[in-house]
CSV table of C-alpha atoms and ligand atoms in Angstrom, one decimal:
chain,number,residue,atom,x,y,z
A,1,MET,CA,-22.9,15.0,154.5
A,2,SER,CA,-25.0,13.5,157.2
A,3,SER,CA,-25.3,9.8,157.4
A,4,PRO,CA,-28.5,8.1,155.8
A,5,ASN,CA,-29.2,6.8,159.0
A,6,ALA,CA,-29.4,9.9,160.7
A,7,GLU,CA,-31.8,11.3,158.1
A,8,SER,CA,-34.1,8.2,158.6
A,9,THR,CA,-33.9,8.5,162.3
A,10,ALA,CA,-34.7,12.3,162.2
A,11,PHE,CA,-37.9,11.7,160.2
A,12,ARG,CA,-38.9,8.5,161.8
A,13,SER,CA,-38.6,10.1,165.2
A,14,ALA,CA,-40.5,13.2,164.1
A,15,LEU,CA,-43.4,11.2,162.9
A,16,GLU,CA,-43.3,9.1,166.1
A,17,VAL,CA,-43.8,12.4,168.4
A,18,ILE,CA,-46.5,13.8,165.8
A,19,ARG,CA,-48.4,10.5,166.0
A,20,ALA,CA,-48.6,10.5,169.7
A,21,VAL,CA,-50.5,13.5,169.4
A,22,GLU,CA,-52.7,13.5,166.1
A,23,PRO,CA,-52.0,10.3,164.3
A,24,ARG,CA,-53.8,11.3,161.2
A,25,VAL,CA,-51.4,14.3,160.7
A,26,ALA,CA,-48.4,11.7,160.9
A,27,ASP,CA,-50.2,9.4,158.4
A,28,ALA,CA,-51.0,12.1,155.9
A,29,ILE,CA,-47.2,13.3,156.1
A,30,GLY,CA,-46.2,9.6,155.4
A,31,ALA,CA,-48.7,9.3,152.8
A,32,GLU,CA,-47.3,12.4,150.9
A,33,LEU,CA,-44.0,11.0,150.8
A,34,ALA,CA,-45.6,7.8,149.4
A,35,ASP,CA,-47.5,9.8,146.8
A,36,GLN,CA,-44.6,11.9,145.9
A,37,ARG,CA,-42.3,8.8,145.6
A,38,GLU,CA,-44.7,7.1,143.1
A,39,SER,CA,-45.7,9.8,140.7
A,40,LEU,CA,-44.1,11.1,137.7
A,41,LYS,CA,-43.7,14.8,138.7
A,42,LEU,CA,-43.4,17.3,136.1
A,43,ILE,CA,-44.9,20.4,137.6
A,44,ALA,CA,-42.6,23.0,136.5
A,45,SER,CA,-42.7,24.7,139.6
A,46,GLU,CA,-42.1,22.1,142.1
A,47,ASN,CA,-39.0,20.2,143.3
A,48,TYR,CA,-37.8,18.1,146.1
A,49,ALA,CA,-35.8,19.8,148.8
A,50,SER,CA,-33.0,18.1,150.7
A,51,PRO,CA,-33.5,16.5,154.3
A,52,ALA,CA,-31.2,19.3,155.7
A,53,THR,CA,-33.5,22.0,154.2
A,54,LEU,CA,-36.7,20.1,155.3
A,55,LEU,CA,-35.4,19.5,158.6
A,56,ALA,CA,-34.3,23.0,159.2
A,57,MET,CA,-38.0,24.1,159.2
A,58,GLY,CA,-39.4,21.8,162.0
A,59,ASN,CA,-38.0,23.6,165.4
A,60,TRP,CA,-38.1,26.3,167.9
A,61,PHE,CA,-37.6,29.1,165.4
A,62,SER,CA,-41.2,28.7,164.4
A,63,ASP,CA,-42.2,30.1,167.8
A,64,LYS,CA,-40.3,33.4,167.4
A,65,TYR,CA,-41.6,36.7,166.4
A,66,ALA,CA,-39.0,39.0,164.7
A,67,GLU,CA,-40.6,41.8,162.7
A,68,GLY,CA,-37.9,44.2,161.4
A,69,THR,CA,-34.8,43.3,160.0
A,70,VAL,CA,-31.2,42.0,161.3
A,71,GLY,CA,-30.3,44.0,164.3
A,72,ARG,CA,-33.3,46.2,164.1
A,73,ARG,CA,-36.4,44.3,165.4
A,74,PHE,CA,-39.6,45.1,167.2
A,75,TYR,CA,-39.2,42.2,169.4
A,76,ALA,CA,-36.7,41.3,172.0
A,77,GLY,CA,-34.5,38.0,171.9
A,78,CYS,CA,-34.1,37.8,168.1
A,79,GLN,CA,-30.3,37.1,168.2
A,80,ASN,CA,-30.6,33.9,167.0
A,81,VAL,CA,-33.1,34.7,164.3
A,82,ASP,CA,-30.6,37.4,163.3
A,83,THR,CA,-27.9,34.7,162.7
A,84,VAL,CA,-30.2,32.5,160.4
A,85,GLU,CA,-31.5,35.6,158.5
A,86,ALA,CA,-28.1,37.1,158.1
A,87,LEU,CA,-26.5,33.8,156.8
A,88,ALA,CA,-29.4,33.3,154.3
A,89,ALA,CA,-29.0,36.9,153.1
A,90,GLU,CA,-25.3,36.4,152.8
A,91,HIS,CA,-25.5,33.1,151.0
A,92,ALA,CA,-28.0,34.6,148.5
A,93,LYS,CA,-25.9,37.7,147.7
A,94,GLU,CA,-22.8,35.5,147.2
A,95,LEU,CA,-24.7,33.0,145.1
A,96,PHE,CA,-26.4,35.7,142.9
A,97,GLY,CA,-23.5,38.5,143.0
A,98,ALA,CA,-26.3,40.7,144.5
A,99,ALA,CA,-25.5,43.9,146.7
A,100,HIS,CA,-28.6,43.2,149.0
A,101,ALA,CA,-30.8,40.4,149.8
A,102,TYR,CA,-33.9,40.5,151.7
A,103,VAL,CA,-35.0,36.8,152.6
A,104,GLN,CA,-38.1,37.3,154.6
A,105,PRO,CA,-40.9,37.1,152.0
A,106,HIS,CA,-43.0,34.1,152.5
A,107,SER,CA,-44.1,33.5,148.8
A,108,GLY,CA,-43.4,34.7,145.3
A,109,ILE,CA,-46.5,37.0,145.7
A,110,ASP,CA,-45.1,38.5,148.9
A,111,ALA,CA,-41.8,39.1,147.2
A,112,ASN,CA,-43.4,41.0,144.3
A,113,LEU,CA,-45.3,43.1,146.7
A,114,VAL,CA,-42.4,43.8,148.6
A,115,ALA,CA,-40.6,44.9,145.3
A,116,PHE,CA,-43.7,46.9,144.3
A,117,TRP,CA,-43.7,48.9,147.5
A,118,ALA,CA,-40.1,49.6,147.3
A,119,VAL,CA,-40.5,50.7,143.7
A,120,LEU,CA,-43.4,53.0,144.6
A,121,ALA,CA,-41.9,54.4,147.8
A,122,ASP,CA,-38.6,55.3,145.7
A,123,ARG,CA,-40.3,56.6,142.5
A,124,VAL,CA,-43.8,58.3,143.5
A,125,GLU,CA,-43.2,61.9,143.8
A,126,ALA,CA,-45.8,62.6,146.3
A,127,PRO,CA,-45.1,65.2,149.0
A,128,ALA,CA,-47.6,63.1,151.4
A,129,LEU,CA,-45.4,60.1,150.9
A,130,LYS,CA,-42.3,61.9,151.8
A,131,LYS,CA,-43.8,63.6,154.7
A,132,ALA,CA,-44.8,59.9,155.9
A,133,GLN,CA,-41.4,58.6,155.5
A,134,ALA,CA,-39.9,61.6,157.1
A,135,ARG,CA,-41.8,61.9,160.4
A,136,HIS,CA,-44.0,60.0,162.5
A,137,VAL,CA,-47.3,58.8,160.8
A,138,ASN,CA,-49.4,60.5,163.2
A,139,ASP,CA,-48.4,63.8,162.0
A,140,LEU,CA,-50.2,63.5,158.7
A,141,THR,CA,-53.7,64.9,158.4
A,142,GLU,CA,-56.6,63.1,156.8
A,143,GLU,CA,-56.1,65.3,153.7
A,144,ASP,CA,-52.4,64.1,153.4
A,145,TRP,CA,-53.7,60.3,153.7
A,146,PHE,CA,-56.2,61.0,151.0
A,147,THR,CA,-53.6,62.4,148.6
A,148,LEU,CA,-50.9,59.6,149.5
A,149,ARG,CA,-53.4,56.7,148.7
A,150,ARG,CA,-54.6,58.7,145.4
A,151,GLU,CA,-50.8,59.5,144.4
A,152,LEU,CA,-49.8,55.8,145.0
A,153,GLY,CA,-52.5,54.2,143.1
A,154,ASN,CA,-52.8,53.8,139.4
A,155,GLN,CA,-49.0,54.0,138.7
A,156,ARG,CA,-48.2,52.1,135.1
A,157,MET,CA,-46.8,48.5,135.1
A,158,LEU,CA,-45.8,46.8,131.7
A,159,GLY,CA,-45.5,43.1,131.9
A,160,MET,CA,-45.7,39.9,129.8
A,161,SER,CA,-49.2,38.8,129.3
A,162,LEU,CA,-50.6,35.9,131.1
A,163,ASP,CA,-51.2,33.6,128.1
A,164,ALA,CA,-47.6,34.4,126.8
A,165,GLY,CA,-46.4,32.9,130.1
A,166,GLY,CA,-46.4,36.0,132.5
A,167,HIS,CA,-47.3,35.8,136.1
A,168,LEU,CA,-50.6,36.8,137.6
A,169,THR,CA,-48.9,39.0,140.2
A,170,HIS,CA,-47.4,41.2,137.2
A,171,GLY,CA,-50.6,43.4,137.3
A,172,PHE,CA,-53.5,41.0,136.4
A,173,ARG,CA,-57.0,41.5,137.5
A,174,PRO,CA,-57.2,38.4,139.8
A,175,ASN,CA,-54.3,39.6,141.8
A,176,ILE,CA,-54.0,42.8,144.0
A,177,SER,CA,-51.3,44.0,141.7
A,178,GLY,CA,-54.0,44.3,138.8
A,179,LYS,CA,-56.0,46.7,141.1
A,180,MET,CA,-53.0,48.7,142.4
A,181,PHE,CA,-51.4,49.3,139.0
A,182,ASP,CA,-52.8,50.5,135.6
A,183,GLN,CA,-51.4,47.6,133.7
A,184,ARG,CA,-50.5,46.7,129.9
A,185,SER,CA,-49.0,43.7,128.6
A,186,TYR,CA,-46.7,42.8,126.0
A,187,GLY,CA,-47.1,39.3,124.3
A,188,THR,CA,-45.0,36.9,122.0
A,189,ASP,CA,-44.6,36.6,118.3
A,190,PRO,CA,-47.6,34.9,116.9
A,191,VAL,CA,-45.4,33.0,114.6
A,192,THR,CA,-42.4,32.1,116.7
A,193,GLY,CA,-43.9,32.4,120.2
A,194,LEU,CA,-40.8,34.3,121.3
A,195,VAL,CA,-40.6,37.8,122.9
A,196,ASP,CA,-40.4,40.5,120.3
A,197,TYR,CA,-38.1,43.0,121.8
A,198,ASP,CA,-39.0,45.7,119.2
A,199,LYS,CA,-42.8,45.1,120.2
A,200,VAL,CA,-41.8,45.7,123.9
A,201,ALA,CA,-40.0,48.8,123.2
A,202,GLU,CA,-43.0,50.0,121.3
A,203,ALA,CA,-45.3,49.2,124.1
A,204,ALA,CA,-42.9,51.0,126.7
A,205,ARG,CA,-42.8,54.1,124.4
A,206,GLU,CA,-46.5,54.2,124.0
A,207,PHE,CA,-47.4,53.6,127.7
A,208,LYS,CA,-44.4,54.8,129.4
A,209,PRO,CA,-44.3,52.5,132.6
A,210,MET,CA,-43.1,53.2,135.9
A,211,ILE,CA,-42.2,49.6,136.3
A,212,LEU,CA,-41.2,47.1,133.4
A,213,VAL,CA,-41.5,43.5,134.4
A,214,ALA,CA,-39.8,40.6,132.9
A,215,GLY,CA,-40.0,37.0,134.0
A,216,TYR,CA,-42.5,34.3,133.5
A,217,SER,CA,-44.1,31.1,134.7
A,218,ALA,CA,-44.8,29.3,131.5
A,219,TYR,CA,-42.3,30.7,128.6
A,220,PRO,CA,-39.9,28.1,127.6
A,221,ARG,CA,-37.3,30.3,126.3
A,222,LYS,CA,-34.5,32.5,127.7
A,223,VAL,CA,-35.2,36.4,128.1
A,224,ASN,CA,-32.5,38.8,127.1
A,225,PHE,CA,-32.2,41.2,130.2
A,226,ARG,CA,-29.8,43.4,129.0
A,227,ILE,CA,-32.1,44.4,125.9
A,228,MET,CA,-35.1,44.6,128.5
A,229,ARG,CA,-32.9,46.9,130.7
A,230,GLU,CA,-32.3,49.1,127.7
A,231,ILE,CA,-35.9,49.5,127.0
A,232,ALA,CA,-36.6,50.4,130.5
A,233,ASP,CA,-33.9,52.9,130.6
A,234,SER,CA,-35.2,54.6,127.4
A,235,VAL,CA,-38.7,55.4,129.1
A,236,GLY,CA,-37.1,56.0,132.6
A,237,ALA,CA,-38.9,52.8,134.0
A,238,THR,CA,-37.6,50.6,136.9
A,239,PHE,CA,-36.8,47.1,135.5
A,240,MET,CA,-37.9,44.3,137.7
A,241,VAL,CA,-37.3,40.7,136.9
A,242,ASP,CA,-39.3,38.1,138.7
A,243,MET,CA,-37.0,35.1,138.1
A,244,ALA,CA,-39.0,32.7,140.5
A,245,HIS,CA,-39.1,29.8,137.9
A,246,PHE,CA,-35.5,30.0,136.7
A,247,ALA,CA,-33.6,31.0,140.0
A,248,GLY,CA,-32.0,27.7,139.9
A,249,LEU,CA,-30.6,28.4,136.3
A,250,VAL,CA,-29.3,31.7,137.4
A,251,ALA,CA,-27.6,30.2,140.5
A,252,GLY,CA,-26.3,27.3,138.7
A,253,LYS,CA,-24.7,29.7,136.1
A,254,VAL,CA,-26.8,28.3,133.1
A,255,PHE,CA,-28.4,31.7,132.5
A,256,THR,CA,-25.3,34.1,132.4
A,257,GLY,CA,-24.3,37.5,130.5
A,258,ASP,CA,-27.4,39.0,129.2
A,259,PHE,CA,-29.6,36.1,130.5
A,260,ASP,CA,-28.8,36.7,134.2
A,261,PRO,CA,-31.2,39.1,135.4
A,262,VAL,CA,-29.3,40.1,138.6
A,263,PRO,CA,-26.6,42.3,136.9
A,264,HIS,CA,-29.4,44.2,134.6
A,265,ALA,CA,-32.5,44.7,137.0
A,266,HIS,CA,-33.0,47.4,139.5
A,267,ILE,CA,-34.8,44.8,141.4
A,268,VAL,CA,-35.1,41.1,141.3
A,269,THR,CA,-37.8,38.7,143.0
A,270,THR,CA,-37.8,34.9,143.3
A,271,THR,CA,-39.4,32.0,145.2
A,272,THR,CA,-36.9,29.6,146.6
A,273,HIS,CA,-38.8,26.4,146.3
A,274,LYS,CA,-38.9,25.9,142.4
A,275,SER,CA,-35.6,25.3,140.2
A,276,LEU,CA,-33.9,26.8,143.2
A,277,ARG,CA,-34.8,23.7,145.4
A,278,GLY,CA,-35.1,25.3,148.8
A,279,PRO,CA,-38.0,25.7,151.2
A,280,ARG,CA,-41.3,27.1,150.1
A,281,GLY,CA,-40.9,30.9,150.2
A,282,GLY,CA,-39.6,34.2,148.5
A,283,MET,CA,-36.7,36.5,148.3
A,284,VAL,CA,-36.0,40.0,146.9
A,285,LEU,CA,-32.4,41.2,145.5
A,286,CYS,CA,-31.5,44.6,144.8
A,287,GLY,CA,-28.8,47.3,144.8
A,288,PRO,CA,-28.1,49.7,147.6
A,289,GLU,CA,-30.5,52.3,146.3
A,290,LEU,CA,-33.7,50.2,146.9
A,291,ALA,CA,-32.3,48.3,149.9
A,292,ASP,CA,-33.7,50.5,152.6
A,293,GLN,CA,-37.2,50.2,151.2
A,294,VAL,CA,-37.1,46.6,150.6
A,295,ASP,CA,-36.0,46.1,154.1
A,296,ARG,CA,-39.4,47.6,155.3
A,297,GLY,CA,-41.1,44.7,153.5
A,298,CYS,CA,-42.1,43.5,157.2
A,299,PRO,CA,-44.5,45.3,158.6
A,300,MET,CA,-45.1,47.2,155.5
A,301,VAL,CA,-46.7,44.4,153.5
A,302,LEU,CA,-45.4,41.1,155.2
A,303,GLY,CA,-46.7,39.4,158.2
A,304,GLY,CA,-44.1,38.4,160.8
A,305,PRO,CA,-41.1,36.8,159.4
A,306,LEU,CA,-40.9,33.0,159.5
A,307,PRO,CA,-37.6,32.4,161.2
A,308,HIS,CA,-37.6,28.4,160.6
A,309,VAL,CA,-38.2,29.1,156.8
A,310,MET,CA,-35.3,31.5,156.9
A,311,ALA,CA,-33.1,29.0,158.5
A,312,ALA,CA,-34.1,26.5,155.8
A,313,LYS,CA,-33.3,29.1,153.1
A,314,ALA,CA,-29.9,29.5,154.7
A,315,VAL,CA,-29.6,25.6,154.3
A,316,ALA,CA,-30.6,25.5,150.9
A,317,LEU,CA,-28.7,28.5,149.4
A,318,ALA,CA,-25.6,27.1,150.9
A,319,GLU,CA,-26.3,23.9,149.1
A,320,ALA,CA,-26.7,25.8,145.9
A,321,ARG,CA,-23.4,27.4,146.3
A,322,ARG,CA,-21.7,23.8,146.0
A,323,PRO,CA,-20.1,23.1,142.7
A,324,ASP,CA,-22.6,20.1,142.3
A,325,PHE,CA,-25.5,22.7,142.0
A,326,ALA,CA,-24.2,23.9,138.7
A,327,ASP,CA,-24.2,20.4,137.3
A,328,TYR,CA,-27.9,20.1,138.5
A,329,ALA,CA,-28.8,23.2,136.9
A,330,GLN,CA,-27.3,22.2,133.8
A,331,ARG,CA,-29.0,18.7,133.9
A,332,ILE,CA,-32.4,20.3,134.2
A,333,VAL,CA,-32.0,22.2,130.9
A,334,ASP,CA,-30.6,19.0,129.0
A,335,ASN,CA,-33.4,17.0,130.3
A,336,ALA,CA,-36.0,19.5,129.4
A,337,GLN,CA,-34.5,19.8,125.8
A,338,ALA,CA,-34.5,15.9,125.7
A,339,LEU,CA,-38.2,15.9,126.7
A,340,ALA,CA,-39.0,18.7,124.1
A,341,GLU,CA,-37.0,16.6,121.3
A,342,GLY,CA,-38.7,13.4,122.3
A,343,LEU,CA,-42.4,14.9,122.1
A,344,LEU,CA,-41.6,16.8,119.0
A,345,ARG,CA,-40.3,13.6,117.2
A,346,ARG,CA,-43.4,12.0,118.2
A,347,GLY,CA,-45.6,14.8,116.6
A,348,ALA,CA,-46.4,16.9,119.6
A,349,LYS,CA,-47.1,20.6,118.9
A,350,LEU,CA,-44.8,22.7,121.6
A,351,VAL,CA,-45.0,26.4,122.1
A,352,THR,CA,-41.9,27.6,120.5
A,353,ASP,CA,-41.0,24.3,119.1
A,354,GLY,CA,-38.8,23.7,122.0
A,355,THR,CA,-37.1,24.9,125.2
A,356,ASP,CA,-34.0,26.8,126.6
A,357,ASN,CA,-35.0,26.4,130.2
A,358,HIS,CA,-36.6,23.8,132.5
A,359,LEU,CA,-40.0,23.9,131.0
A,360,VAL,CA,-41.9,22.8,127.9
A,361,LEU,CA,-45.4,24.0,126.8
A,362,ILE,CA,-47.3,21.3,125.0
A,363,ASP,CA,-50.1,22.8,122.9
A,364,VAL,CA,-52.6,19.9,123.4
A,365,SER,CA,-55.1,21.3,120.8
A,366,GLY,CA,-52.8,19.2,118.4
A,367,TYR,CA,-54.2,15.9,120.1
A,368,GLY,CA,-57.7,17.5,119.8
A,369,LEU,CA,-57.8,18.1,123.7
A,370,THR,CA,-58.0,21.0,126.2
A,371,GLY,CA,-55.5,21.5,128.8
A,372,ARG,CA,-58.1,20.4,131.4
A,373,GLN,CA,-58.8,17.0,129.6
A,374,ALA,CA,-55.0,16.4,129.2
A,375,GLU,CA,-54.3,17.1,132.5
A,376,GLN,CA,-56.7,14.8,134.0
A,377,ALA,CA,-55.7,11.9,131.6
A,378,LEU,CA,-52.3,12.2,132.5
A,379,LEU,CA,-52.9,12.3,136.1
A,380,ASP,CA,-55.1,9.0,135.4
A,381,SER,CA,-52.0,7.6,134.3
A,382,GLY,CA,-49.6,8.4,137.1
A,383,ILE,CA,-48.0,11.5,135.4
A,384,VAL,CA,-48.5,14.7,137.3
A,385,THR,CA,-48.5,18.0,135.2
A,386,ASN,CA,-50.8,21.2,135.2
A,387,ARG,CA,-52.8,22.8,132.5
A,388,ASN,CA,-51.7,26.3,131.1
A,389,SER,CA,-52.8,28.6,128.7
A,390,VAL,CA,-51.1,29.1,125.4
A,391,PRO,CA,-50.6,32.3,123.6
A,392,GLN,CA,-53.9,33.6,122.3
A,393,ASP,CA,-55.4,30.6,124.0
A,394,PRO,CA,-59.1,30.1,122.5
A,395,ASN,CA,-60.1,28.0,125.7
A,396,GLY,CA,-59.2,30.6,128.2
A,397,ALA,CA,-57.2,30.4,131.7
A,398,TRP,CA,-59.6,27.6,133.0
A,399,TYR,CA,-59.8,25.0,130.3
A,400,THR,CA,-56.7,26.1,128.5
A,401,SER,CA,-55.0,24.3,125.6
A,402,GLY,CA,-51.6,23.7,127.1
A,403,ILE,CA,-49.9,21.4,129.3
A,404,ARG,CA,-47.0,22.7,131.2
A,405,ILE,CA,-44.2,20.2,132.1
A,406,GLY,CA,-41.0,20.9,133.7
A,407,THR,CA,-37.9,19.0,134.7
A,408,PRO,CA,-36.2,20.3,138.3
A,409,ALA,CA,-38.1,17.5,140.2
A,410,LEU,CA,-37.4,14.6,138.1
A,411,THR,CA,-33.6,16.1,137.6
A,412,THR,CA,-33.3,16.1,141.4
A,413,ARG,CA,-34.5,12.6,141.4
A,414,GLY,CA,-31.7,11.5,139.1
A,415,LEU,CA,-33.5,10.9,135.9
A,416,GLY,CA,-31.5,11.8,132.8
A,417,VAL,CA,-32.1,12.3,128.8
A,418,ALA,CA,-32.8,8.5,128.4
A,419,GLU,CA,-35.6,8.8,130.8
A,420,MET,CA,-36.6,11.8,129.5
A,421,ASP,CA,-37.4,10.0,126.0
A,422,ALA,CA,-39.2,7.3,127.8
A,423,THR,CA,-41.4,10.2,129.7
A,424,ALA,CA,-42.0,11.7,126.4
A,425,GLU,CA,-43.3,8.4,125.0
A,426,LEU,CA,-45.5,7.9,128.0
A,427,ILE,CA,-47.0,11.4,127.8
A,428,HIS,CA,-47.6,11.1,124.0
A,429,THR,CA,-49.0,7.6,124.3
A,430,VAL,CA,-51.7,9.1,127.0
A,431,LEU,CA,-52.6,12.3,124.9
A,432,ASN,CA,-52.8,10.3,121.5
A,433,GLN,CA,-55.2,7.7,123.0
A,434,THR,CA,-57.5,10.3,124.8
A,435,VAL,CA,-60.5,11.3,123.0
A,436,SER,CA,-62.4,14.6,124.0
A,437,GLY,CA,-65.8,13.8,125.3
A,438,SER,CA,-69.3,15.3,125.3
A,439,ASN,CA,-71.9,16.7,127.6
A,440,ALA,CA,-75.1,14.8,128.4
A,441,ASP,CA,-77.0,16.8,125.6
A,442,GLY,CA,-74.5,15.9,122.9
A,443,THR,CA,-72.5,19.0,122.9
A,444,PRO,CA,-68.7,19.0,122.9
A,445,SER,CA,-67.3,18.9,126.7
A,446,LYS,CA,-64.1,20.9,127.6
A,447,ALA,CA,-63.5,18.8,130.5
A,448,LYS,CA,-64.9,15.3,129.9
A,449,TYR,CA,-62.7,12.7,127.9
A,450,VAL,CA,-62.4,9.1,127.2
A,451,LEU,CA,-59.2,7.1,128.3
A,452,GLU,CA,-59.3,3.4,128.4
A,453,PRO,CA,-58.6,2.6,132.2
A,454,ALA,CA,-56.4,-0.3,131.1
A,455,LEU,CA,-54.2,1.9,129.1
A,456,ALA,CA,-54.0,4.5,131.9
A,457,ASP,CA,-53.1,1.5,134.2
A,458,LYS,CA,-50.4,0.4,131.8
A,459,VAL,CA,-48.9,3.8,131.7
A,460,SER,CA,-49.0,4.3,135.3
A,461,HIS,CA,-47.0,1.0,135.9
A,462,GLN,CA,-44.8,2.0,133.3
A,463,ALA,CA,-44.0,5.4,135.0
A,464,ALA,CA,-43.6,3.6,138.4
A,465,GLU,CA,-41.1,1.1,136.8
A,466,LEU,CA,-39.2,4.1,135.3
A,467,LEU,CA,-39.0,5.9,138.7
A,468,SER,CA,-38.0,2.7,140.5
A,469,ALA,CA,-34.4,3.0,139.4
A,470,PHE,CA,-34.3,6.6,141.0
A,471,PRO,CA,-35.8,6.3,144.7
A,472,LEU,CA,-36.8,9.6,146.2
A,473,TYR,CA,-35.2,10.0,149.4
A,474,PRO,CA,-33.5,6.9,149.3
A,475,SER,CA,-31.9,7.6,152.7
A,476,VAL,CA,-35.4,7.9,154.4
A,477,THR,CA,-37.3,4.7,155.5
A,478,LEU,CA,-40.3,5.4,157.3
A,479,SER,CA,-41.0,1.9,158.9
B,1,DSN,N1,-48.0,28.7,141.2
B,1,DSN,C1,-46.6,29.0,140.4
B,1,DSN,C2,-46.3,28.3,139.3
B,1,DSN,O1,-46.9,27.0,139.2
B,1,DSN,O2,-45.9,28.4,138.4
B,1,DSN,C3,-46.4,30.3,140.2
B,1,DSN,O3,-46.9,31.2,141.0
């Protein structure tokens, strides 16, 4: 462990150096820390990275181009980048028990694009593609390129529907994946809100996807990856899991056996900054059969790797391999369950009536609100969440009927189950006291709401008081 004094000195010195060039940037960085310290951060996809992880990103690695992979670069002088990339991959393989790890993706979308490319390159029986891979691309004729584009496009993907908690990158229209793939969705049971594996199997039999995707950003339960793999195998699909949201729970061995995607999936993607608590970025894990294609991620679909972020990934993954990370991961789930119980006890309506993971989805129609109204009313009260669709959402993806809340960040800060009950009380108080508003012409509004400013202020103070016992980055003082 570094001394608290060293951490404070490092951040203070960095700000002093930045301030000498553009003081407004230094001020914004300081203001961001202050805002994060003061708000009750319940965004399920956010966390607080360690000082070591943050500091690993601010250095000379940022200046280096390193297209290619370890030991096989398109640029000279990459020996130190090789060191950190290899370290990050080694830690990832050990942590997740994966045969191969590719740590270059800049984000979750990028990680998924790398995975899609790898699967297409592996699966598409296109003579033009085989030609392109076997020899120099300049040897291909115009007709070869035309056939290649036609054969790569329009392959089939089956993923979880957006309103059931799936992710945009799993084949949905606003994302490139929805334009590349012919996509179908599986939803959740309308009564229980749970994945119905028989229905997934039926959809797979009918649609015969090339890729079956599991993983979610707003589903509050575990997924049985052994069953999903059996379904994929039964129709000859490649099974891909996007574990971006719950990677920390896999790393911390809260999700094991049938619920650990790594032994069951052909390919696993993740971000590194959510429950895994690393720097903002992505990663792909796979077996040896897809490793070569995955390693072509840059320059196939990725821009130049970010060596400074790969250095930070190596640091964060080393942290996740320590025994205390397992304790952290378990506390994330304990806290989410305590939050869910506190909300249910106070009468909130929750999708699936609870949680097995790090997130809780409140159906705020139970409070007579849209997600948009609830999100803003909570923000007015010092509680940062995000609106999210609920299954079969009548309000669509913009206004929504849900509020997604997650515990990774507050758990990092040290809050425990007692504080989760207090948090449930604050959330319930705000939602219960917020009234849906009207437009100027008297019609009901999906965005406007009425919340007494005095109540919002009172809750903000209560939230700040709750947080005061759990200072964020206590080792860091900027003045
Ligand atoms: N934006 C992330 C989330 O909030 O879940 C996923 O892309």
